Short mmCIF file of C-alpha atoms in Angstrom, two decimals:
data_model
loop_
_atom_site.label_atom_id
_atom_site.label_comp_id
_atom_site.label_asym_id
_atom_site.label_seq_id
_atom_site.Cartn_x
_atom_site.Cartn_y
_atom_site.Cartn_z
CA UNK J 112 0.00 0.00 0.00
CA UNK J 113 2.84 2.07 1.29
CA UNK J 114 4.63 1.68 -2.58
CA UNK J 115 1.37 2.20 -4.49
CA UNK J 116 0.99 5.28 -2.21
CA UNK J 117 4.10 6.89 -3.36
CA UNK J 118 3.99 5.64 -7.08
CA UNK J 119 1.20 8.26 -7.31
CA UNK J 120 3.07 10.82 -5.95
CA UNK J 121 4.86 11.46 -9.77
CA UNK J 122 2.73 14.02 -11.34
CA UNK J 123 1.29 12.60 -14.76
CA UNK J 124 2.70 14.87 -17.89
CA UNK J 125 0.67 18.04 -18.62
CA UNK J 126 0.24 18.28 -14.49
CA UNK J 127 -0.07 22.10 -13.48
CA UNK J 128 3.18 23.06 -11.38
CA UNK J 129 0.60 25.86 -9.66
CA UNK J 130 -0.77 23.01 -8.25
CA UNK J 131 2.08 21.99 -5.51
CA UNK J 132 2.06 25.84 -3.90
CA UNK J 133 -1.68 25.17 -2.35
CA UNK J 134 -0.69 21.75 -1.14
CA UNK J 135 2.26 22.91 0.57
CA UNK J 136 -0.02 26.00 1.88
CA UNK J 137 -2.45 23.17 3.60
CA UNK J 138 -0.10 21.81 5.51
CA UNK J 139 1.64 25.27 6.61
CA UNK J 140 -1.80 27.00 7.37
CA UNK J 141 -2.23 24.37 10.00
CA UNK J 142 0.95 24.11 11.71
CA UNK J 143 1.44 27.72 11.75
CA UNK J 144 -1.24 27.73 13.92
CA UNK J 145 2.13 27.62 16.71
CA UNK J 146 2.83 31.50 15.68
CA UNK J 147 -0.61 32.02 17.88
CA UNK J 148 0.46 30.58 21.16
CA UNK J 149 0.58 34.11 23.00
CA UNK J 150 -3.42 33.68 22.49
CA UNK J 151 -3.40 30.51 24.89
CA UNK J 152 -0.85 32.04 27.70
CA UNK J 153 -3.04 33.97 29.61
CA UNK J 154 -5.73 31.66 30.21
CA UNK J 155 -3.19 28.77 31.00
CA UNK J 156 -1.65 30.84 33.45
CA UNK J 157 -4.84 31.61 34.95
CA UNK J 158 -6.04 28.30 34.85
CA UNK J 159 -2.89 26.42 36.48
CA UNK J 160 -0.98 29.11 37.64
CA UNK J 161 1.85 29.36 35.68
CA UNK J 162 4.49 31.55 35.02
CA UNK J 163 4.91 33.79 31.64
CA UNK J 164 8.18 32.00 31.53
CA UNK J 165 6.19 28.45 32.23
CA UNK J 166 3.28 28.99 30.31
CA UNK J 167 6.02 29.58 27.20
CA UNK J 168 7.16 25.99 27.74
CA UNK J 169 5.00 24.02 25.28
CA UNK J 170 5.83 26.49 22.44
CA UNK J 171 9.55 26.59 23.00
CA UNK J 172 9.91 22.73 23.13
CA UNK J 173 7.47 22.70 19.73
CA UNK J 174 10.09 24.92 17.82
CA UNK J 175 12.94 23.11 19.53
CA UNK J 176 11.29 19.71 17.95
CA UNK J 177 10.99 21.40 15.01
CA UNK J 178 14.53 22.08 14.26
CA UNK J 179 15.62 18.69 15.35
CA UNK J 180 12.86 16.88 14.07
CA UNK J 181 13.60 18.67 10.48
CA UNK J 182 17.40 18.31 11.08
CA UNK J 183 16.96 14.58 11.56
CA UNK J 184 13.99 13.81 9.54
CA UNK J 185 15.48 15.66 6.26
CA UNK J 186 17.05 12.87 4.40
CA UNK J 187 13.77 10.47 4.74
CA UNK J 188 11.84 12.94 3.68
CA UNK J 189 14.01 13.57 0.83
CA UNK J 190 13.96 9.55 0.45
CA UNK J 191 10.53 8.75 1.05
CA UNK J 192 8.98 12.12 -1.16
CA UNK J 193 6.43 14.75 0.14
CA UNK J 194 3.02 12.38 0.55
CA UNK J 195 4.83 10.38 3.23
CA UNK J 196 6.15 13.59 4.83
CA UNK J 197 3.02 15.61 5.32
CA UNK J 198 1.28 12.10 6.26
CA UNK J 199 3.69 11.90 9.76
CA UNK J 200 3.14 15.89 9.88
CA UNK J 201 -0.75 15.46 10.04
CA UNK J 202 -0.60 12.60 12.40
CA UNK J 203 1.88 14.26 14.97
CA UNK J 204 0.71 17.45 14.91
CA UNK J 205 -3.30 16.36 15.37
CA UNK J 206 -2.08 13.85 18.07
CA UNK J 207 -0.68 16.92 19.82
CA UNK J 208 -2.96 18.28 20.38
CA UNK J 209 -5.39 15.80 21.56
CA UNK J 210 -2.57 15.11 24.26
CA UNK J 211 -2.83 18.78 24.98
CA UNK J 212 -6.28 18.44 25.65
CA UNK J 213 -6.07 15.80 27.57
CA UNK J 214 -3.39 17.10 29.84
CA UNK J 215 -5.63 20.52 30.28
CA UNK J 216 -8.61 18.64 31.51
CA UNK J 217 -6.84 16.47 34.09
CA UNK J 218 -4.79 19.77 34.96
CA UNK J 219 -1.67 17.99 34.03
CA UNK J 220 0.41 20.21 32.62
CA UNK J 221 3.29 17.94 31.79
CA UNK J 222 0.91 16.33 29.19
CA UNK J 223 0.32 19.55 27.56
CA UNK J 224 4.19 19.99 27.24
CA UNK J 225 4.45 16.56 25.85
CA UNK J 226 1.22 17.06 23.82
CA UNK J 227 2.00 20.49 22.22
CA UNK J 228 5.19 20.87 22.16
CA UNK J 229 7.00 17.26 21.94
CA UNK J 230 4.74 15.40 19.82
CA UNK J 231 3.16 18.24 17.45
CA UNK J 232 7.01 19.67 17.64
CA UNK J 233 7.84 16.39 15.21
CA UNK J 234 4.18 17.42 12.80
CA UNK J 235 6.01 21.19 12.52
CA UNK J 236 9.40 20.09 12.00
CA UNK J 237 8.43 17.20 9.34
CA UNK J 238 6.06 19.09 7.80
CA UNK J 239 7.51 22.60 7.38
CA UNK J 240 10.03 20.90 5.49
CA UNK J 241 7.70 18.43 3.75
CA UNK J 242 7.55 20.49 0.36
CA UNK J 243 10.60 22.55 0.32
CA UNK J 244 12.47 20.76 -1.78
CA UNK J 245 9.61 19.71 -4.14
CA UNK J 246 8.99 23.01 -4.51
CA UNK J 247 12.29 24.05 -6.02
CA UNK J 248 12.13 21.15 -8.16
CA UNK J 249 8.73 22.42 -9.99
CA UNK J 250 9.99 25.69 -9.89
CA UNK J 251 14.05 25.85 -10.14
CA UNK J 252 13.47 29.23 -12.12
CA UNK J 253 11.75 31.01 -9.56
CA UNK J 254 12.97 29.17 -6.35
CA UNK J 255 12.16 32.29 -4.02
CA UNK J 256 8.84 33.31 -4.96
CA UNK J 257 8.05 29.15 -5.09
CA UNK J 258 9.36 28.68 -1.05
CA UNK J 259 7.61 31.82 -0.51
CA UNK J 260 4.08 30.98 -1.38
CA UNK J 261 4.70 28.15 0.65
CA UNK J 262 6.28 29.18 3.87
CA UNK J 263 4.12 32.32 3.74
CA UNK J 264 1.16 29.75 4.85
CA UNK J 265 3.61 28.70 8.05
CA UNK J 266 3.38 32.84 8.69
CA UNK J 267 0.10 33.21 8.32
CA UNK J 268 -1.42 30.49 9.90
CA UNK J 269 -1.86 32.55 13.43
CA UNK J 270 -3.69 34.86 11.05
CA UNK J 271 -6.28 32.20 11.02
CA UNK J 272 -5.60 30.72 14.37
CA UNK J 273 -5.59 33.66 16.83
CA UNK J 274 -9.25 34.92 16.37
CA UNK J 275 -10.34 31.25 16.27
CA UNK J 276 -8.37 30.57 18.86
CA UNK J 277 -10.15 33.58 20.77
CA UNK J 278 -13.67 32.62 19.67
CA UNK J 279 -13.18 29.11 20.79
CA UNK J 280 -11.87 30.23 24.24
CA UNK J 281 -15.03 32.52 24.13
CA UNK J 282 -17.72 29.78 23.44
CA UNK J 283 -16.19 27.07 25.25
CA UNK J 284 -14.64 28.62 28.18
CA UNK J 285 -11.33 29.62 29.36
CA UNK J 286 -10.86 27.67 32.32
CA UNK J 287 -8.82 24.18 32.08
CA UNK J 288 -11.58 22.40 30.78
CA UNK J 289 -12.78 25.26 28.25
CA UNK J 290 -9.05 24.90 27.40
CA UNK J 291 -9.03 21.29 26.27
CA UNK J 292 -11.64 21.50 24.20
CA UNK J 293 -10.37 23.97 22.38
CA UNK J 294 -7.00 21.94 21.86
CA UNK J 295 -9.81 19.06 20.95
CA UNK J 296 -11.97 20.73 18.37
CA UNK J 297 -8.54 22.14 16.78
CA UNK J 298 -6.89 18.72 16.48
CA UNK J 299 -9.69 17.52 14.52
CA UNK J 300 -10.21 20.05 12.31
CA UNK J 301 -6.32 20.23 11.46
CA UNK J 302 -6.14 16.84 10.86
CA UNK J 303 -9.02 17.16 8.30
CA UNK J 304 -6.97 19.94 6.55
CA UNK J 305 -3.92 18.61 6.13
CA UNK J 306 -5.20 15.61 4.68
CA UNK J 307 -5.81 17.54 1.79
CA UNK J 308 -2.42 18.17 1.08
CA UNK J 309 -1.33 14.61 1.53
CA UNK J 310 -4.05 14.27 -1.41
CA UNK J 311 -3.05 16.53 -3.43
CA UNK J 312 0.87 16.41 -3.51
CA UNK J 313 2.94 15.36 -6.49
CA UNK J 314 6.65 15.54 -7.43
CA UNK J 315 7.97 16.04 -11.03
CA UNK J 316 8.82 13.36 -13.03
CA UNK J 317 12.71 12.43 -13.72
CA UNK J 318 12.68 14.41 -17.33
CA UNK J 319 10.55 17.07 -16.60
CA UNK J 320 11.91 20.56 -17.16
CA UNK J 321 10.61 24.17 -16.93
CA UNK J 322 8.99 26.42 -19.50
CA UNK J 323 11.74 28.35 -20.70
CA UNK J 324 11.75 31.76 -19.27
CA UNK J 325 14.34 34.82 -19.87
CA UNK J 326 16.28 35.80 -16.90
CA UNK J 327 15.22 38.98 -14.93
CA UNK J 328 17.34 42.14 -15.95
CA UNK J 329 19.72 42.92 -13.74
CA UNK J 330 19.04 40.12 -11.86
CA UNK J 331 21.82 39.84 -8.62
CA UNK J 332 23.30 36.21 -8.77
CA UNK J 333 26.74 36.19 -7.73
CA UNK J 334 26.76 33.12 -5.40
CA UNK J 335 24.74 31.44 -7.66
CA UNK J 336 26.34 27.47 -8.20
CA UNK J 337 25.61 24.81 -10.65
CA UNK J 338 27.97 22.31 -8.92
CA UNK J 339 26.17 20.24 -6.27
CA UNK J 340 26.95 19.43 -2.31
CA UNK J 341 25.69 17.21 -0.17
CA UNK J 342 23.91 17.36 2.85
CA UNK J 343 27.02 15.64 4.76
CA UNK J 344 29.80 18.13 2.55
CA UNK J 345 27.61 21.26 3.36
CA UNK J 346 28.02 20.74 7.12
CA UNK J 347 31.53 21.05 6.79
CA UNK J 348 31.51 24.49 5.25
CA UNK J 349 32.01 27.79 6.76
CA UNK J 350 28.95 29.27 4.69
CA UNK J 351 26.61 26.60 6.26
CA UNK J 352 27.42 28.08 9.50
CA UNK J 353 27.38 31.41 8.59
CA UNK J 354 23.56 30.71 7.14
CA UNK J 355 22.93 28.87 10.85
CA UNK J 356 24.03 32.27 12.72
CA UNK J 357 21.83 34.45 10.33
CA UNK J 358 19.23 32.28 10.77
CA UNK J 359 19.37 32.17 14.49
CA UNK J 360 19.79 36.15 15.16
CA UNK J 361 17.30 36.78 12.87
CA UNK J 362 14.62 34.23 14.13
CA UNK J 363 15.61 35.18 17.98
CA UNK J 364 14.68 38.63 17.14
CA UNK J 365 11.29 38.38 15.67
CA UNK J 366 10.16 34.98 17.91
CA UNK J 367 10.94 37.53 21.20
CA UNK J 368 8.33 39.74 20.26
CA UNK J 369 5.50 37.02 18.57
CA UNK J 370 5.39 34.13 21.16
CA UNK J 371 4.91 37.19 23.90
CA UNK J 372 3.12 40.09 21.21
CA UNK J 373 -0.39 39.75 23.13
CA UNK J 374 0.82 40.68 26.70
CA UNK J 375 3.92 42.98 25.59
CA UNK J 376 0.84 45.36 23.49
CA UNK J 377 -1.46 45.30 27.13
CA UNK J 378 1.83 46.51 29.11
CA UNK J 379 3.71 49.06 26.52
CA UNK J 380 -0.52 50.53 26.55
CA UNK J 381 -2.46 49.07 28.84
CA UNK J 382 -2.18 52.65 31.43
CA UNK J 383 -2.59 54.91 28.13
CA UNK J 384 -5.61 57.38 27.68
CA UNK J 385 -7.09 54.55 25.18
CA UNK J 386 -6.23 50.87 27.34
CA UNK J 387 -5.21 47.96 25.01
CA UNK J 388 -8.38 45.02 25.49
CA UNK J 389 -7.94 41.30 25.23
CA UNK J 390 -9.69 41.46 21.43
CA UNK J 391 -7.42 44.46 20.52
CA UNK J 392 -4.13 42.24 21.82
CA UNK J 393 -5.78 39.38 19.73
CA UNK J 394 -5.90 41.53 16.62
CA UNK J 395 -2.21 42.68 16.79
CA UNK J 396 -1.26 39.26 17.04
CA UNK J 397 -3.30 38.37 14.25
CA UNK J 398 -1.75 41.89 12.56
CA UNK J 399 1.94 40.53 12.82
CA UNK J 400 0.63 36.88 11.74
CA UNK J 401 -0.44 38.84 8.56
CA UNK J 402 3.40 40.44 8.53
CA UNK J 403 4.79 37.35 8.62
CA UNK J 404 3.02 35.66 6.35
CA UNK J 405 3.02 38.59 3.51
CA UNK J 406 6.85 39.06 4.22
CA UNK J 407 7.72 35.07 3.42
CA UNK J 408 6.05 36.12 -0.14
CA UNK J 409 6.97 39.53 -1.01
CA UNK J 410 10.81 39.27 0.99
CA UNK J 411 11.63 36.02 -1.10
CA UNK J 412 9.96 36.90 -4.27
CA UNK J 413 12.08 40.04 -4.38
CA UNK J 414 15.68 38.01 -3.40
CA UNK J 415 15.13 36.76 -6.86
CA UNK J 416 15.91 40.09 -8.18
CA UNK J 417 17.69 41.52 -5.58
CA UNK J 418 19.72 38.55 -4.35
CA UNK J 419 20.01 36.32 -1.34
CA UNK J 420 22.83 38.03 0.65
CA UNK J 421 21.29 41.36 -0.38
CA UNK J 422 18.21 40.56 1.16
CA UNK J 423 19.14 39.52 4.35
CA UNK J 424 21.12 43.05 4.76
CA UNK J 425 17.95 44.44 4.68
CA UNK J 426 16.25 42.27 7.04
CA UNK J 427 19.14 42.42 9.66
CA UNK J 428 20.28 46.11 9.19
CA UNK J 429 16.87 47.64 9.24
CA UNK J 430 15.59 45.23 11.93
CA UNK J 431 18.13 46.64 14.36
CA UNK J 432 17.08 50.02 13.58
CA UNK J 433 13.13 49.02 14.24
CA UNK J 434 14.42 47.34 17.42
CA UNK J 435 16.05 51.14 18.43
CA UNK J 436 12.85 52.94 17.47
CA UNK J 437 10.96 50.54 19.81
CA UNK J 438 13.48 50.91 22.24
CA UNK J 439 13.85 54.52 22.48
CA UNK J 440 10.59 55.94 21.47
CA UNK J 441 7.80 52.69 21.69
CA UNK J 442 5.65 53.54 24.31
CA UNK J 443 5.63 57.69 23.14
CA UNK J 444 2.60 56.33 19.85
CA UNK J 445 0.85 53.18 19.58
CA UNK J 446 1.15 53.37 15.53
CA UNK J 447 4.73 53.88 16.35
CA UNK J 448 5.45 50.80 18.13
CA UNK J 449 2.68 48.62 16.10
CA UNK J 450 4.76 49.99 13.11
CA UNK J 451 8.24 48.71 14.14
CA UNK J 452 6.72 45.48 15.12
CA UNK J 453 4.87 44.89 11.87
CA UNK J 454 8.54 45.32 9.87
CA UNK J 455 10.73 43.56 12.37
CA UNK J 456 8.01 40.32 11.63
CA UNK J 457 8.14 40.84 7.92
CA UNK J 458 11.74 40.38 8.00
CA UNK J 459 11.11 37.40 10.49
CA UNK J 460 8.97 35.46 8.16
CA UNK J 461 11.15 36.90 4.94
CA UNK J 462 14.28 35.34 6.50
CA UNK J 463 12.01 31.87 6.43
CA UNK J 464 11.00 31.64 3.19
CA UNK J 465 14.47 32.97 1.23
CA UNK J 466 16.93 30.73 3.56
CA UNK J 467 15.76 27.87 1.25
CA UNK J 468 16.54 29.25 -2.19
CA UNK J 469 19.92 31.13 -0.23
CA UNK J 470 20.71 27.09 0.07
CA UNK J 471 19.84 26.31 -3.27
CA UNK J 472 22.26 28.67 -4.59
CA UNK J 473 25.35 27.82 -2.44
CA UNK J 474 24.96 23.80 -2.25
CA UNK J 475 22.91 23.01 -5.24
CA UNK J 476 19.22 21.05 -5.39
CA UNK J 477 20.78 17.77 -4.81
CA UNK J 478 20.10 17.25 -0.96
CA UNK J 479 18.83 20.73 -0.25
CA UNK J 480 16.22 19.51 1.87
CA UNK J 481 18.26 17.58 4.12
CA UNK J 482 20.58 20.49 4.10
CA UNK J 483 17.37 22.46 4.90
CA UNK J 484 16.49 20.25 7.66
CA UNK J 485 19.81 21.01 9.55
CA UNK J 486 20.14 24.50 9.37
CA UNK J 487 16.61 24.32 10.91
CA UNK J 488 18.42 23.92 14.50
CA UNK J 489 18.71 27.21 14.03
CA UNK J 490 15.35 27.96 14.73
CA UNK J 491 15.29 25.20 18.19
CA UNK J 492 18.06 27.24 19.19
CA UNK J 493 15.95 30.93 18.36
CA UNK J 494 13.18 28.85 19.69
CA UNK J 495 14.65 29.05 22.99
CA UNK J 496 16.23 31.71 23.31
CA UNK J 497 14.38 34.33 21.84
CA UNK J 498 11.17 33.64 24.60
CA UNK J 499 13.73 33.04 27.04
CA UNK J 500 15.64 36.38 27.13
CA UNK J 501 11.99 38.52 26.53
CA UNK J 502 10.17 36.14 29.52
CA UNK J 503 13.24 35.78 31.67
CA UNK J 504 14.09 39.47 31.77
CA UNK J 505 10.28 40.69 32.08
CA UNK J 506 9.96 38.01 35.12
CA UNK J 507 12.68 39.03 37.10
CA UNK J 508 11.91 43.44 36.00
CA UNK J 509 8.06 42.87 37.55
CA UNK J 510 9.40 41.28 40.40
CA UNK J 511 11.82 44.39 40.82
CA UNK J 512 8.83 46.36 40.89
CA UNK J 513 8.94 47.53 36.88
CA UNK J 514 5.91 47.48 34.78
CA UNK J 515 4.58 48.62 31.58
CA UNK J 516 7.73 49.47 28.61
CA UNK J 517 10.12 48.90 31.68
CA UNK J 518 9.93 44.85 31.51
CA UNK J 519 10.88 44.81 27.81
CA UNK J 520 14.16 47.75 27.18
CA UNK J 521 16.39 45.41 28.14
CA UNK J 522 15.49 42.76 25.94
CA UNK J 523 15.33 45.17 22.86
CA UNK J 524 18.91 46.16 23.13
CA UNK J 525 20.09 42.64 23.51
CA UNK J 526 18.36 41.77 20.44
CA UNK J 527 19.85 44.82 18.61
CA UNK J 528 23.17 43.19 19.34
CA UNK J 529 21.93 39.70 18.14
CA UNK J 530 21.34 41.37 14.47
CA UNK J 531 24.18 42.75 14.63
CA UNK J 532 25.86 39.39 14.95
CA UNK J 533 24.20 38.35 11.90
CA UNK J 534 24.56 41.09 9.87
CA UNK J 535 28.46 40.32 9.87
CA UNK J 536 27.89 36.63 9.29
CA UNK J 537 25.88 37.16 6.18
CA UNK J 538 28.73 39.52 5.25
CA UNK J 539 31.19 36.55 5.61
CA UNK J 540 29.40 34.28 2.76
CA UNK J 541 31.07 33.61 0.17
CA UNK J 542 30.97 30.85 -2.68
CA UNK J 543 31.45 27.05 -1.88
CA UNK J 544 34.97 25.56 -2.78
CA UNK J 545 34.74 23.68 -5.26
CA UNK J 546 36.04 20.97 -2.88
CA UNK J 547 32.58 20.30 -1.47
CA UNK J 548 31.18 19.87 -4.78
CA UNK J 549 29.96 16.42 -5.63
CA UNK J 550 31.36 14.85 -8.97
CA UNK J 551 29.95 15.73 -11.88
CA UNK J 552 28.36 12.63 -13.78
CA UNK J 553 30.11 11.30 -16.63
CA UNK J 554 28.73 12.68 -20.36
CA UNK J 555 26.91 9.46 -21.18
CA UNK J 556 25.03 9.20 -17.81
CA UNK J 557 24.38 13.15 -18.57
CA UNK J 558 21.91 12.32 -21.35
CA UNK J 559 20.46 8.81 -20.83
CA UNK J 560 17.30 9.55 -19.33
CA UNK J 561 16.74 8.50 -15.75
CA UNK J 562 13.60 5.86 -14.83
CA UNK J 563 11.43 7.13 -12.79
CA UNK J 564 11.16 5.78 -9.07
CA UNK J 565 8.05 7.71 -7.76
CA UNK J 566 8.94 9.38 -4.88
CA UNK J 567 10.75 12.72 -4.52
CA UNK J 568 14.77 12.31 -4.48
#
């Protein structure tokens, strides 16, 4: 069943490319849904009496899973092709949550740790890579804009999320039982979704190319390879390091603000002439879901023009600068700070969705997935340490006696300093040596078509 399964994987010749994009958006939509956790901390805290730092827990350990997951889980899904990938993502990410809601109404908290963030950790680390490398295979002349469509769903799913999220906490309650079954309604209904993407995936066949398409003018593609590395060579270069510290300072930076935007908005306003309300704390979460998610797609789509290194100058340098306006001058205008934020998550979700084709043109499409997969410990590490410094910090300033802007400064400048670190990495990319580069096949093997073997490779 398992073989027959992946046999119709291969699209059939005169299948629409355009097709792939919603697939991979199905599966994103739903696990996104992690980019609204901020909705859920207040009422957990309430409920069990946690800790901002505690109630953080489950969504840390899901993005820690989801680098490791991705990191270790990259070369099956490159082996075993998309279907089977976004199969295990459903399953473990559903299961999550019904293990979430379980632990909720028995007051265990443990079991919403293992629920939410162990076991639907593995669903968003399997299946935010699930397509990635299909993608750039249908669309190796647009790589960027391709990823983008794609990740953009990862982004935007708290756009969905958050207000249903809210609603469901409305109608059902939000006490510890209201809680869980709110986790249970959402399990179902996400597993229902991303079926439809295990449905509808295909890879390209073995001789399928392209329409032909004249490159962009003025195009910036100076790190641009043909030669191809493997996932095993790439870890040995410096540039695959380089990538992992960009990745990490830039994630850290924007995850501070998301997994905590709901709270942070009720203290910078909260004693203002106009107080900030639970639905208007909702909305700005669901404004920088929409950030993130429009940033994956416009960021990427314009590093196919602009370039990859080019790119991330932007979304390092100016971040910094948005991190010093917030700093200095946040709490002085709500538009102001909502402003800053709404850039500084645009770059977040833009550093997402153009890392893949920035791998793609330094290591080749041969095992960029797996090579994907990896640098995606990047993230476990932002994962943690972006809520960590933002909590940790606001913790121990309230019980100093600080409140309101007060809790947050100090974070702000430390994650100025974090961009700064990965401004100068991206600076210090260069080309791979050709010493990484696998061996070219011989001219014979070049032309002879290869069979076809039904799953994504």
């Amino acid at each position: 069943m398992l073989a027959l399964a992946r046999s119709r994987t291969v699209a059939p010749p005169g299948w629409s490319r355009w097709l792939v994009p919603p697939a991979a958006l199905s599966i994103h939509l739903a696990i996104g849904q992690a980019y609204a956790w901020s909705v859920f901390k207040p009422p957990l805290e309430s409920a069990l009496q946690l800790s901002g730092t505690a109630s953080a827990l489950p969504f840390q350990l899901a993005i820690v899973m989801l680098g490791l997951s991705a990191a270790f889980g990259g070369t099956l899904v490159e082996r075993n092709g998309p279907r089977w990938a976004m199969c295990v993502s459903a399953v473990c990410f559903s299961a999550g949550f019904l293990v979430a809601a379980l632990g909720a109404a028995t007051g265990k908290y443990w079991l919403i740790v293992l629920g939410y963030g162990f076991i639907g950790g593995i669903g968003l680390g399997i299946g935010y890579i699930s397509p990635v490398s299909t993608l750039i295979k249908w669309f190796p002349d647009r790589p960027g804009m391709a990823t983008g469509i794609a990740i953009m769903g990862f982004g935007g799913g708290a756009l969905i999320a958050s207000p249903w999220s809210t609603l469901l906490l409305e109608r059902l309650g939000a006490d510890a039982s209201g809680i869980a079954r709110t986790f249970l309604v959402m399990g179902l209904v996400y597993a229902v979704f991303m079926t439809l993407g295990v449905l509808l995936v295909r890879v390209p066949a073995d001789d399928w190319r392209p329409p032909a398409r004249p490159a962009a003018a003025g195009a910036a593609r100076p790190l641009v390879t043909s030669a191809q590395v493997s996932a095993r060579s790439a870890l040995r270069t410096p540039q695959f390091w380089c990538l992992w510290v960009v990745l990490c300072m830039n994630v850290t930076a924007g995850i501070g603000i998301l997994e905590k935007a709901a709270p942070m908005l009720s203290d910078f306003f909260g004693r203002s002439s106009a107080p900030v309300g639970v639905s208007a704390a909702a909305g700005f979460v669901a404004l920088l879901s929409l950030a993130n998610m429009l940033g994956r797609f416009v960021w990427s789509s314009a590093s196919d023009l602009a370039g990859r290194k080019n790119i991330y100058r932007l979304y390092l340098g100016v971040g910094a600068l948005m991190y010093l306006l917030i700093a200095l001058a946040g709490n002085s205008s709500t538009p102001l700070f909502i402003g800053c934020a709404v850039v500084i998550l645009s770059f977040y979700g833009g550093g997402f969705a153009t890392v893949p084709a920035y791998l793609k043109d330094l290591f080749g499409t041969y095992q960029v997935g797996a090579i994907h997969g990896r640098l995606l410990t990047a993230w476990s590490t932002a994962g943690v340490l972006g809520p960590l410094i933002v909590n940790a910090i606001a913790d121990a300033q309230k019980s100093a006696g600080r409140s309101g802007p007060d809790l947050y400064s100090t974070s702000f400048f430390i994650m100025i300093g974090l961009l700064v670190v990965g401004f100068v990495a991206n600076e210090l990319v260069r080309p791979v040596h050709p010493r990484h580069h696998e061996p070219s096949p011989a001219p014979a093997a070049q032309e002879a078509p290869a069979p076809s073997k039904g799953a994504d490779r």
